[in-house]
Amino acid sequence: MFGKSYHGRAAVAAATIALAAPAALRAQDTDTDIVRQIEMLARENAPLYLGPITHGVSAALNRGAFYSAEPHGALGFDIGIAAMAAWVPGFDDAFTPTLPEQVTYDGRTFDDPYGTSAPSTPTVSGDGDGAVIQPGPELAAAAVAAGQDPSDLAIPFPRGLEVPLVPFAVVQAAVGLPGGTEVSLRGFPAVEVHEEVGAIGALGVGVTHSISQYLPVPVLDLSAHVSWQSANVGDYLDADVIGYGLIAGADAGLLSAFVAAVREHPEVTIGYTVSNPTGNPALPRDGLRVAAAPDMEAVNRFTAGATLNLIPFKLSGAWTSGDYQAVAIKALVSIR
């Protein structure tokens, strides 16, 4: 399901910009710094370390999906590019690792071999070196008896990579259908936007349907919106978000405004190959491909934005609430 999934192969023409990275766009390279960092983690700790990426991608994915509460008329259309970013809150710059309850070493099984509590260590968005958890007295003594240095059985955690936000962009096109309905398609092929994060690819569809047309005296434009968006980050993370809600807006000619209330259901899968050449009993075996699916709760998001209407060109900006606040900027050509 990972880097070779249908997400990465989506045949969608697109351009990508890096809001936080000055590097030029390059072809996908899966051997990113993040991949090298998570290779040293057990299944329980990889989602904790990557938390800012998983939550940031989920928060940014559906941003910029709409810029008006009024769907296109039949055969009306638009095409443009949207750039999105979600900021990582400070409280997600560190996490408390999960320690193994048992390990088997030299033919013996040890309970709580590293103790029952661990110090805080940086997530991918934090900074500084990661914690190093030394084996407890019994496991350390067994290592000495086996002629091994106890420090070889220590559990090292990754350093922080100071990733403050998750940025990416999509090309999006929409067309109006009869009956006050609009459908949209957006995405881009996997392209590297940051040398540490790796390549990000995306594909999504959306439908907007006018509710105002059913109201006897509509005061505002009101529409229902539903969308599905997927993204893959390198070959280590896949994310899908389904969102649905209401959009309300008003048009004042040159400037229009809109607000939206949307409920989103994210799903994330993390996959990586373990690097454990020394056979540390606290880690999976060397070369094992590990998959983890962290629990992602449904989230209610509120969006507010405005659009500058310079026919046929439009420029839209929006802010979305949440622990991971997100922004979107969209430039497009529109024939309504």
mmCIF file of C-alpha atoms in Angstrom:
data_model
loop_
_atom_site.group_PDB
_atom_site.id
_atom_site.type_symbol
_atom_site.label_atom_id
_atom_site.label_comp_id
_atom_site.label_asym_id
_atom_site.label_seq_id
_atom_site.Cartn_x
_atom_site.Cartn_y
_atom_site.Cartn_z
ATOM 1 C CA MET A 1 0.000 0.000 0.000
ATOM 2 C CA PHE A 2 2.956 2.283 0.445
ATOM 3 C CA GLY A 3 5.064 4.202 -2.055
ATOM 4 C CA LYS A 4 3.989 1.957 -4.950
ATOM 5 C CA SER A 5 0.267 2.378 -4.231
ATOM 6 C CA TYR A 6 -2.316 3.777 -6.593
ATOM 7 C CA HIS A 7 -1.884 7.142 -4.842
ATOM 8 C CA GLY A 8 1.656 7.516 -6.172
ATOM 9 C CA ARG A 9 0.696 6.302 -9.657
ATOM 10 C CA ALA A 10 -2.238 8.651 -10.113
ATOM 11 C CA ALA A 11 -2.090 10.080 -13.619
ATOM 12 C CA VAL A 12 -2.848 13.647 -12.634
ATOM 13 C CA ALA A 13 -0.890 16.488 -14.190
ATOM 14 C CA ALA A 14 0.320 18.743 -11.404
ATOM 15 C CA ALA A 15 2.875 21.133 -10.105
ATOM 16 C CA THR A 16 4.245 21.191 -6.567
ATOM 17 C CA ILE A 17 5.577 24.035 -4.480
ATOM 18 C CA ALA A 18 7.457 23.826 -1.201
ATOM 19 C CA LEU A 19 6.248 26.449 1.251
ATOM 20 C CA ALA A 20 8.951 25.554 3.751
ATOM 21 C CA ALA A 21 11.770 24.236 1.581
ATOM 22 C CA PRO A 22 14.099 26.264 -0.608
ATOM 23 C CA ALA A 23 15.356 23.194 -2.455
ATOM 24 C CA ALA A 24 14.338 22.710 -6.074
ATOM 25 C CA LEU A 25 11.896 19.947 -6.859
ATOM 26 C CA ARG A 26 13.600 16.615 -7.393
ATOM 27 C CA ALA A 27 12.562 13.097 -8.343
ATOM 28 C CA GLN A 28 11.311 10.904 -5.525
ATOM 29 C CA ASP A 29 14.019 9.582 -3.190
ATOM 30 C CA THR A 30 12.676 7.223 -0.566
ATOM 31 C CA ASP A 31 15.929 7.199 1.436
ATOM 32 C CA THR A 32 14.997 10.400 3.261
ATOM 33 C CA ASP A 33 16.183 11.440 6.690
ATOM 34 C CA ILE A 34 12.795 10.540 8.155
ATOM 35 C CA VAL A 35 12.979 7.032 6.715
ATOM 36 C CA ARG A 36 16.442 6.530 8.185
ATOM 37 C CA GLN A 37 15.178 7.722 11.562
ATOM 38 C CA ILE A 38 12.110 5.492 11.798
ATOM 39 C CA GLU A 39 14.041 2.391 10.717
ATOM 40 C CA MET A 40 15.349 2.188 14.298
ATOM 41 C CA LEU A 41 11.863 2.177 15.863
ATOM 42 C CA ALA A 42 9.541 -0.581 16.974
ATOM 43 C CA ARG A 43 5.993 -0.659 15.631
ATOM 44 C CA GLU A 44 4.533 1.084 18.709
ATOM 45 C CA ASN A 45 6.851 4.097 18.545
ATOM 46 C CA ALA A 46 6.961 4.902 14.826
ATOM 47 C CA PRO A 47 3.445 6.449 14.809
ATOM 48 C CA LEU A 48 4.355 8.507 17.897
ATOM 49 C CA TYR A 49 7.513 9.880 16.299
ATOM 50 C CA LEU A 50 5.701 10.605 13.020
ATOM 51 C CA GLY A 51 2.635 12.083 14.764
ATOM 52 C CA PRO A 52 3.208 15.628 13.455
ATOM 53 C CA ILE A 53 3.431 14.342 9.875
ATOM 54 C CA THR A 54 0.348 12.123 10.099
ATOM 55 C CA HIS A 55 -1.775 14.816 11.765
ATOM 56 C CA GLY A 56 -0.342 17.572 9.570
ATOM 57 C CA VAL A 57 -1.077 15.717 6.341
ATOM 58 C CA SER A 58 -4.586 14.887 7.558
ATOM 59 C CA ALA A 59 -5.242 18.536 8.460
ATOM 60 C CA ALA A 60 -3.901 19.952 5.183
ATOM 61 C CA LEU A 61 -5.279 17.417 2.706
ATOM 62 C CA ASN A 62 -8.749 18.850 2.076
ATOM 63 C CA ARG A 63 -7.805 22.492 2.351
ATOM 64 C CA GLY A 64 -8.444 24.652 -0.696
ATOM 65 C CA ALA A 65 -11.079 22.220 -1.972
ATOM 66 C CA PHE A 66 -13.586 25.069 -2.465
ATOM 67 C CA TYR A 67 -13.527 28.849 -2.732
ATOM 68 C CA SER A 68 -17.250 29.611 -3.035
ATOM 69 C CA ALA A 69 -20.560 28.342 -1.687
ATOM 70 C CA GLU A 70 -22.104 28.622 -5.159
ATOM 71 C CA PRO A 71 -21.486 25.650 -7.470
ATOM 72 C CA HIS A 72 -20.717 26.262 -11.126
ATOM 73 C CA GLY A 73 -23.629 26.403 -13.514
ATOM 74 C CA ALA A 74 -23.952 23.666 -16.110
ATOM 75 C CA LEU A 75 -20.684 23.460 -18.090
ATOM 76 C CA GLY A 76 -19.089 26.212 -16.039
ATOM 77 C CA PHE A 77 -15.577 25.278 -14.987
ATOM 78 C CA ASP A 78 -12.388 26.324 -13.272
ATOM 79 C CA ILE A 79 -8.791 25.152 -13.212
ATOM 80 C CA GLY A 80 -6.004 26.299 -10.925
ATOM 81 C CA ILE A 81 -3.453 25.442 -8.281
ATOM 82 C CA ALA A 82 -3.915 25.363 -4.511
ATOM 83 C CA ALA A 83 -1.103 25.464 -1.967
ATOM 84 C CA MET A 84 -1.809 24.181 1.542
ATOM 85 C CA ALA A 85 0.083 23.941 4.817
ATOM 86 C CA ALA A 86 -0.688 22.789 8.362
ATOM 87 C CA TRP A 87 1.329 24.054 11.340
ATOM 88 C CA VAL A 88 2.566 21.648 13.987
ATOM 89 C CA PRO A 89 1.569 22.774 17.514
ATOM 90 C CA GLY A 90 4.309 22.926 20.117
ATOM 91 C CA PHE A 91 2.788 20.191 22.266
ATOM 92 C CA ASP A 92 3.557 17.663 19.502
ATOM 93 C CA ASP A 93 7.299 18.380 19.460
ATOM 94 C CA ALA A 94 7.972 15.488 21.885
ATOM 95 C CA PHE A 95 6.499 12.150 22.898
ATOM 96 C CA THR A 96 6.899 9.530 25.621
ATOM 97 C CA PRO A 97 8.124 6.255 24.084
ATOM 98 C CA THR A 98 6.463 2.910 24.664
ATOM 99 C CA LEU A 99 8.922 0.433 26.199
ATOM 100 C CA PRO A 100 8.799 -3.326 25.577
ATOM 101 C CA GLU A 101 7.115 -5.342 28.316
ATOM 102 C CA GLN A 102 9.211 -8.417 27.527
ATOM 103 C CA VAL A 103 12.281 -9.358 25.531
ATOM 104 C CA THR A 104 14.020 -12.668 24.963
ATOM 105 C CA TYR A 105 17.798 -12.588 25.183
ATOM 106 C CA ASP A 106 20.292 -15.428 25.288
ATOM 107 C CA GLY A 107 17.482 -17.941 25.764
ATOM 108 C CA ARG A 108 15.869 -16.098 28.691
ATOM 109 C CA THR A 109 12.725 -13.966 28.875
ATOM 110 C CA PHE A 110 12.930 -10.701 30.810
ATOM 111 C CA ASP A 111 9.895 -8.763 32.082
ATOM 112 C CA ASP A 112 10.083 -4.950 31.974
ATOM 113 C CA PRO A 113 13.665 -5.176 30.663
ATOM 114 C CA TYR A 114 13.955 -1.380 30.279
ATOM 115 C CA GLY A 115 11.787 -0.318 33.192
ATOM 116 C CA THR A 116 8.224 0.916 33.012
ATOM 117 C CA SER A 117 8.758 4.629 32.321
ATOM 118 C CA ALA A 118 10.719 6.492 29.691
ATOM 119 C CA PRO A 119 11.914 10.091 29.308
ATOM 120 C CA SER A 120 10.401 12.377 26.710
ATOM 121 C CA THR A 121 12.086 12.352 23.294
ATOM 122 C CA PRO A 122 11.647 14.545 20.179
ATOM 123 C CA THR A 123 9.112 13.830 17.472
ATOM 124 C CA VAL A 124 9.957 14.587 13.858
ATOM 125 C CA SER A 125 8.956 18.219 14.468
ATOM 126 C CA GLY A 126 11.090 18.636 17.603
ATOM 127 C CA ASP A 127 14.789 19.323 17.862
ATOM 128 C CA GLY A 128 17.746 17.808 19.669
ATOM 129 C CA ASP A 129 18.988 14.267 20.068
ATOM 130 C CA GLY A 130 16.641 11.426 20.847
ATOM 131 C CA ALA A 131 16.594 9.630 24.174
ATOM 132 C CA VAL A 132 18.687 6.494 24.671
ATOM 133 C CA ILE A 133 17.063 3.944 27.011
ATOM 134 C CA GLN A 134 19.585 1.665 28.714
ATOM 135 C CA PRO A 135 18.720 -1.946 29.669
ATOM 136 C CA GLY A 136 17.661 -2.593 33.256
ATOM 137 C CA PRO A 137 19.940 -4.355 35.794
ATOM 138 C CA GLU A 138 18.851 -7.923 35.001
ATOM 139 C CA LEU A 139 19.144 -7.550 31.238
ATOM 140 C CA ALA A 140 22.442 -5.682 31.581
ATOM 141 C CA ALA A 141 23.839 -8.443 33.809
ATOM 142 C CA ALA A 142 22.763 -11.069 31.273
ATOM 143 C CA ALA A 143 24.560 -9.145 28.547
ATOM 144 C CA VAL A 144 27.776 -9.050 30.591
ATOM 145 C CA ALA A 145 27.469 -12.776 31.304
ATOM 146 C CA ALA A 146 27.109 -13.378 27.569
ATOM 147 C CA GLY A 147 30.256 -11.334 26.885
ATOM 148 C CA GLN A 148 28.357 -8.414 25.340
ATOM 149 C CA ASP A 149 28.476 -4.734 26.219
ATOM 150 C CA PRO A 150 25.085 -3.810 27.820
ATOM 151 C CA SER A 151 25.070 -0.554 25.858
ATOM 152 C CA ASP A 152 24.658 -2.659 22.704
ATOM 153 C CA LEU A 153 21.160 -3.495 23.994
ATOM 154 C CA ALA A 154 20.178 0.148 24.550
ATOM 155 C CA ILE A 155 17.171 1.532 22.652
ATOM 156 C CA PRO A 156 18.124 4.701 20.725
ATOM 157 C CA PHE A 157 15.367 7.038 19.589
ATOM 158 C CA PRO A 158 15.546 9.345 16.558
ATOM 159 C CA ARG A 159 16.632 12.930 16.772
ATOM 160 C CA GLY A 160 14.174 15.721 16.036
ATOM 161 C CA LEU A 161 14.251 17.022 12.470
ATOM 162 C CA GLU A 162 12.604 20.407 13.183
ATOM 163 C CA VAL A 163 9.764 20.034 10.680
ATOM 164 C CA PRO A 164 7.470 22.937 11.703
ATOM 165 C CA LEU A 165 4.744 22.462 9.088
ATOM 166 C CA VAL A 166 3.476 20.084 6.425
ATOM 167 C CA PRO A 167 3.199 21.809 3.021
ATOM 168 C CA PHE A 168 2.103 20.632 -0.391
ATOM 169 C CA ALA A 169 0.096 21.744 -3.420
ATOM 170 C CA VAL A 170 -2.372 20.348 -5.909
ATOM 171 C CA VAL A 171 -3.743 21.183 -9.319
ATOM 172 C CA GLN A 172 -7.541 21.203 -9.226
ATOM 173 C CA ALA A 173 -10.232 21.335 -11.902
ATOM 174 C CA ALA A 174 -13.998 21.553 -11.416
ATOM 175 C CA VAL A 175 -16.982 21.487 -13.760
ATOM 176 C CA GLY A 176 -20.640 22.304 -13.231
ATOM 177 C CA LEU A 177 -23.411 19.800 -13.986
ATOM 178 C CA PRO A 178 -27.163 20.349 -14.365
ATOM 179 C CA GLY A 179 -29.164 20.580 -11.162
ATOM 180 C CA GLY A 180 -26.828 22.818 -9.190
ATOM 181 C CA THR A 181 -24.062 20.228 -8.806
ATOM 182 C CA GLU A 182 -20.317 20.630 -9.243
ATOM 183 C CA VAL A 183 -17.663 17.893 -9.355
ATOM 184 C CA SER A 184 -13.930 18.409 -8.895
ATOM 185 C CA LEU A 185 -10.725 16.428 -9.339
ATOM 186 C CA ARG A 186 -7.367 17.376 -7.892
ATOM 187 C CA GLY A 187 -3.944 15.974 -7.196
ATOM 188 C CA PHE A 188 -0.340 15.692 -8.307
ATOM 189 C CA PRO A 189 2.191 12.884 -8.850
ATOM 190 C CA ALA A 190 4.709 12.127 -6.115
ATOM 191 C CA VAL A 191 7.410 14.812 -6.162
ATOM 192 C CA GLU A 192 9.887 15.659 -3.420
ATOM 193 C CA VAL A 193 9.098 18.914 -1.651
ATOM 194 C CA HIS A 194 11.514 18.586 1.257
ATOM 195 C CA GLU A 195 14.672 16.501 1.471
ATOM 196 C CA GLU A 196 13.830 15.293 4.987
ATOM 197 C CA VAL A 197 10.112 14.658 4.523
ATOM 198 C CA GLY A 198 10.379 13.047 1.073
ATOM 199 C CA ALA A 199 8.063 13.012 -1.938
ATOM 200 C CA ILE A 200 4.370 13.757 -1.497
ATOM 201 C CA GLY A 201 1.714 12.711 -4.010
ATOM 202 C CA ALA A 202 -2.034 13.220 -3.833
ATOM 203 C CA LEU A 203 -5.333 12.454 -5.539
ATOM 204 C CA GLY A 204 -8.829 13.584 -4.602
ATOM 205 C CA VAL A 205 -12.401 14.128 -5.784
ATOM 206 C CA GLY A 206 -15.203 16.324 -4.483
ATOM 207 C CA VAL A 207 -18.894 17.059 -5.068
ATOM 208 C CA THR A 208 -20.725 20.275 -4.164
ATOM 209 C CA HIS A 209 -24.511 20.592 -4.433
ATOM 210 C CA SER A 210 -26.573 23.761 -4.023
ATOM 211 C CA ILE A 211 -29.075 23.797 -1.166
ATOM 212 C CA SER A 212 -30.060 27.429 -1.798
ATOM 213 C CA GLN A 213 -31.982 26.398 -4.911
ATOM 214 C CA TYR A 214 -34.494 24.633 -2.685
ATOM 215 C CA LEU A 215 -35.080 27.598 -0.364
ATOM 216 C CA PRO A 216 -37.972 29.979 -1.093
ATOM 217 C CA VAL A 217 -35.989 33.127 -0.249
ATOM 218 C CA PRO A 218 -32.257 32.317 -0.084
ATOM 219 C CA VAL A 219 -30.332 34.941 1.879
ATOM 220 C CA LEU A 220 -26.920 33.368 1.384
ATOM 221 C CA ASP A 221 -25.468 30.822 -0.985
ATOM 222 C CA LEU A 222 -25.633 27.488 0.832
ATOM 223 C CA SER A 223 -24.248 24.184 -0.419
ATOM 224 C CA ALA A 224 -23.461 20.683 0.793
ATOM 225 C CA HIS A 225 -19.978 19.386 0.100
ATOM 226 C CA VAL A 226 -18.383 15.942 0.265
ATOM 227 C CA SER A 227 -14.833 15.004 -0.688
ATOM 228 C CA TRP A 228 -12.271 12.217 -0.579
ATOM 229 C CA GLN A 229 -8.573 13.004 -0.627
ATOM 230 C CA SER A 230 -5.578 10.700 -0.411
ATOM 231 C CA ALA A 231 -1.852 11.321 -0.163
ATOM 232 C CA ASN A 232 1.308 9.264 0.076
ATOM 233 C CA VAL A 233 4.497 10.580 1.689
ATOM 234 C CA GLY A 234 7.642 8.823 0.488
ATOM 235 C CA ASP A 235 7.176 5.081 0.845
ATOM 236 C CA TYR A 236 6.410 5.282 4.556
ATOM 237 C CA LEU A 237 3.012 6.976 4.954
ATOM 238 C CA ASP A 238 -0.387 6.798 3.245
ATOM 239 C CA ALA A 239 -3.315 8.965 4.304
ATOM 240 C CA ASP A 240 -6.975 9.133 3.291
ATOM 241 C CA VAL A 241 -9.487 11.740 4.468
ATOM 242 C CA ILE A 242 -13.231 11.749 3.835
ATOM 243 C CA GLY A 243 -14.944 15.045 4.613
ATOM 244 C CA TYR A 244 -18.513 16.293 4.448
ATOM 245 C CA GLY A 245 -20.291 19.429 5.571
ATOM 246 C CA LEU A 246 -21.905 22.736 4.642
ATOM 247 C CA ILE A 247 -20.553 25.837 2.904
ATOM 248 C CA ALA A 248 -22.210 29.261 3.223
ATOM 249 C CA GLY A 249 -21.155 32.390 1.375
ATOM 250 C CA ALA A 250 -22.033 35.770 -0.050
ATOM 251 C CA ASP A 251 -20.854 37.520 -3.218
ATOM 252 C CA ALA A 252 -20.195 41.266 -3.191
ATOM 253 C CA GLY A 253 -18.899 41.534 -6.732
ATOM 254 C CA LEU A 254 -15.173 42.050 -6.557
ATOM 255 C CA LEU A 255 -14.914 40.215 -3.255
ATOM 256 C CA SER A 256 -16.787 37.192 -1.960
ATOM 257 C CA ALA A 257 -16.584 35.453 1.404
ATOM 258 C CA PHE A 258 -17.347 31.947 2.569
ATOM 259 C CA VAL A 259 -17.416 29.858 5.735
ATOM 260 C CA ALA A 260 -17.680 26.095 6.089
ATOM 261 C CA ALA A 261 -18.247 23.521 8.807
ATOM 262 C CA VAL A 262 -16.845 20.114 7.845
ATOM 263 C CA ARG A 263 -16.440 16.793 9.638
ATOM 264 C CA GLU A 264 -13.419 14.801 8.495
ATOM 265 C CA HIS A 265 -12.506 11.140 8.975
ATOM 266 C CA PRO A 266 -8.771 10.501 8.465
ATOM 267 C CA GLU A 267 -7.086 7.124 8.099
ATOM 268 C CA VAL A 268 -3.306 6.746 8.089
ATOM 269 C CA THR A 269 -0.993 3.782 7.486
ATOM 270 C CA ILE A 270 2.734 3.852 8.231
ATOM 271 C CA GLY A 271 5.120 1.332 6.716
ATOM 272 C CA TYR A 272 8.906 0.932 6.926
ATOM 273 C CA THR A 273 11.684 -1.654 6.973
ATOM 274 C CA VAL A 274 13.420 -2.206 10.306
ATOM 275 C CA SER A 275 17.168 -1.687 10.534
ATOM 276 C CA ASN A 276 18.520 -3.854 13.368
ATOM 277 C CA PRO A 277 21.890 -5.252 12.238
ATOM 278 C CA THR A 278 23.077 -5.943 15.813
ATOM 279 C CA GLY A 279 20.016 -8.027 16.676
ATOM 280 C CA ASN A 280 18.834 -5.773 19.524
ATOM 281 C CA PRO A 281 16.087 -7.828 21.269
ATOM 282 C CA ALA A 282 14.029 -4.680 21.872
ATOM 283 C CA LEU A 283 13.502 -4.183 18.119
ATOM 284 C CA PRO A 284 11.960 -6.341 15.388
ATOM 285 C CA ARG A 285 14.395 -8.400 13.368
ATOM 286 C CA ASP A 286 16.566 -6.703 10.773
ATOM 287 C CA GLY A 287 14.897 -6.275 7.372
ATOM 288 C CA LEU A 288 11.341 -6.868 8.615
ATOM 289 C CA ARG A 289 8.714 -4.749 6.857
ATOM 290 C CA VAL A 290 6.480 -3.207 9.533
ATOM 291 C CA ALA A 291 3.036 -1.647 9.067
ATOM 292 C CA ALA A 292 1.168 0.383 11.670
ATOM 293 C CA ALA A 293 -2.191 2.159 11.570
ATOM 294 C CA PRO A 294 -2.425 4.798 14.324
ATOM 295 C CA ASP A 295 -5.861 5.645 15.697
ATOM 296 C CA MET A 296 -7.107 8.834 14.043
ATOM 297 C CA GLU A 297 -10.248 10.398 15.468
ATOM 298 C CA ALA A 298 -12.862 12.182 13.371
ATOM 299 C CA VAL A 299 -12.387 15.958 13.536
ATOM 300 C CA ASN A 300 -14.764 18.909 13.167
ATOM 301 C CA ARG A 301 -13.131 21.756 11.256
ATOM 302 C CA PHE A 302 -14.265 25.335 10.669
ATOM 303 C CA THR A 303 -13.023 27.234 7.614
ATOM 304 C CA ALA A 304 -13.288 30.932 6.789
ATOM 305 C CA GLY A 305 -12.028 32.512 3.594
ATOM 306 C CA ALA A 306 -12.399 35.151 0.918
ATOM 307 C CA THR A 307 -11.996 35.253 -2.848
ATOM 308 C CA LEU A 308 -10.883 38.149 -5.051
ATOM 309 C CA ASN A 309 -12.885 37.998 -8.294
ATOM 310 C CA LEU A 310 -10.969 39.390 -11.277
ATOM 311 C CA ILE A 311 -12.881 37.788 -14.151
ATOM 312 C CA PRO A 312 -11.828 35.278 -15.349
ATOM 313 C CA PHE A 313 -9.042 35.085 -12.750
ATOM 314 C CA LYS A 314 -9.636 34.463 -9.053
ATOM 315 C CA LEU A 315 -7.398 34.449 -5.994
ATOM 316 C CA SER A 316 -8.674 32.789 -2.824
ATOM 317 C CA GLY A 317 -7.332 32.377 0.690
ATOM 318 C CA ALA A 318 -8.720 30.442 3.661
ATOM 319 C CA TRP A 319 -7.861 29.513 7.242
ATOM 320 C CA THR A 320 -9.017 26.322 8.967
ATOM 321 C CA SER A 321 -9.274 25.814 12.722
ATOM 322 C CA GLY A 322 -7.991 22.912 14.805
ATOM 323 C CA ASP A 323 -4.993 21.838 16.851
ATOM 324 C CA TYR A 324 -3.196 21.728 13.516
ATOM 325 C CA GLN A 325 -4.284 25.052 12.037
ATOM 326 C CA ALA A 326 -4.076 25.123 8.260
ATOM 327 C CA VAL A 327 -4.104 27.692 5.486
ATOM 328 C CA ALA A 328 -4.758 27.427 1.766
ATOM 329 C CA ILE A 329 -4.085 29.815 -1.121
ATOM 330 C CA LYS A 330 -5.645 29.148 -4.490
ATOM 331 C CA ALA A 331 -5.154 30.828 -7.866
ATOM 332 C CA LEU A 332 -7.406 29.828 -10.752
ATOM 333 C CA VAL A 333 -9.203 30.673 -13.958
ATOM 334 C CA SER A 334 -12.965 30.360 -13.591
ATOM 335 C CA ILE A 335 -15.920 30.535 -15.996
ATOM 336 C CA ARG A 336 -19.097 30.234 -13.952
#
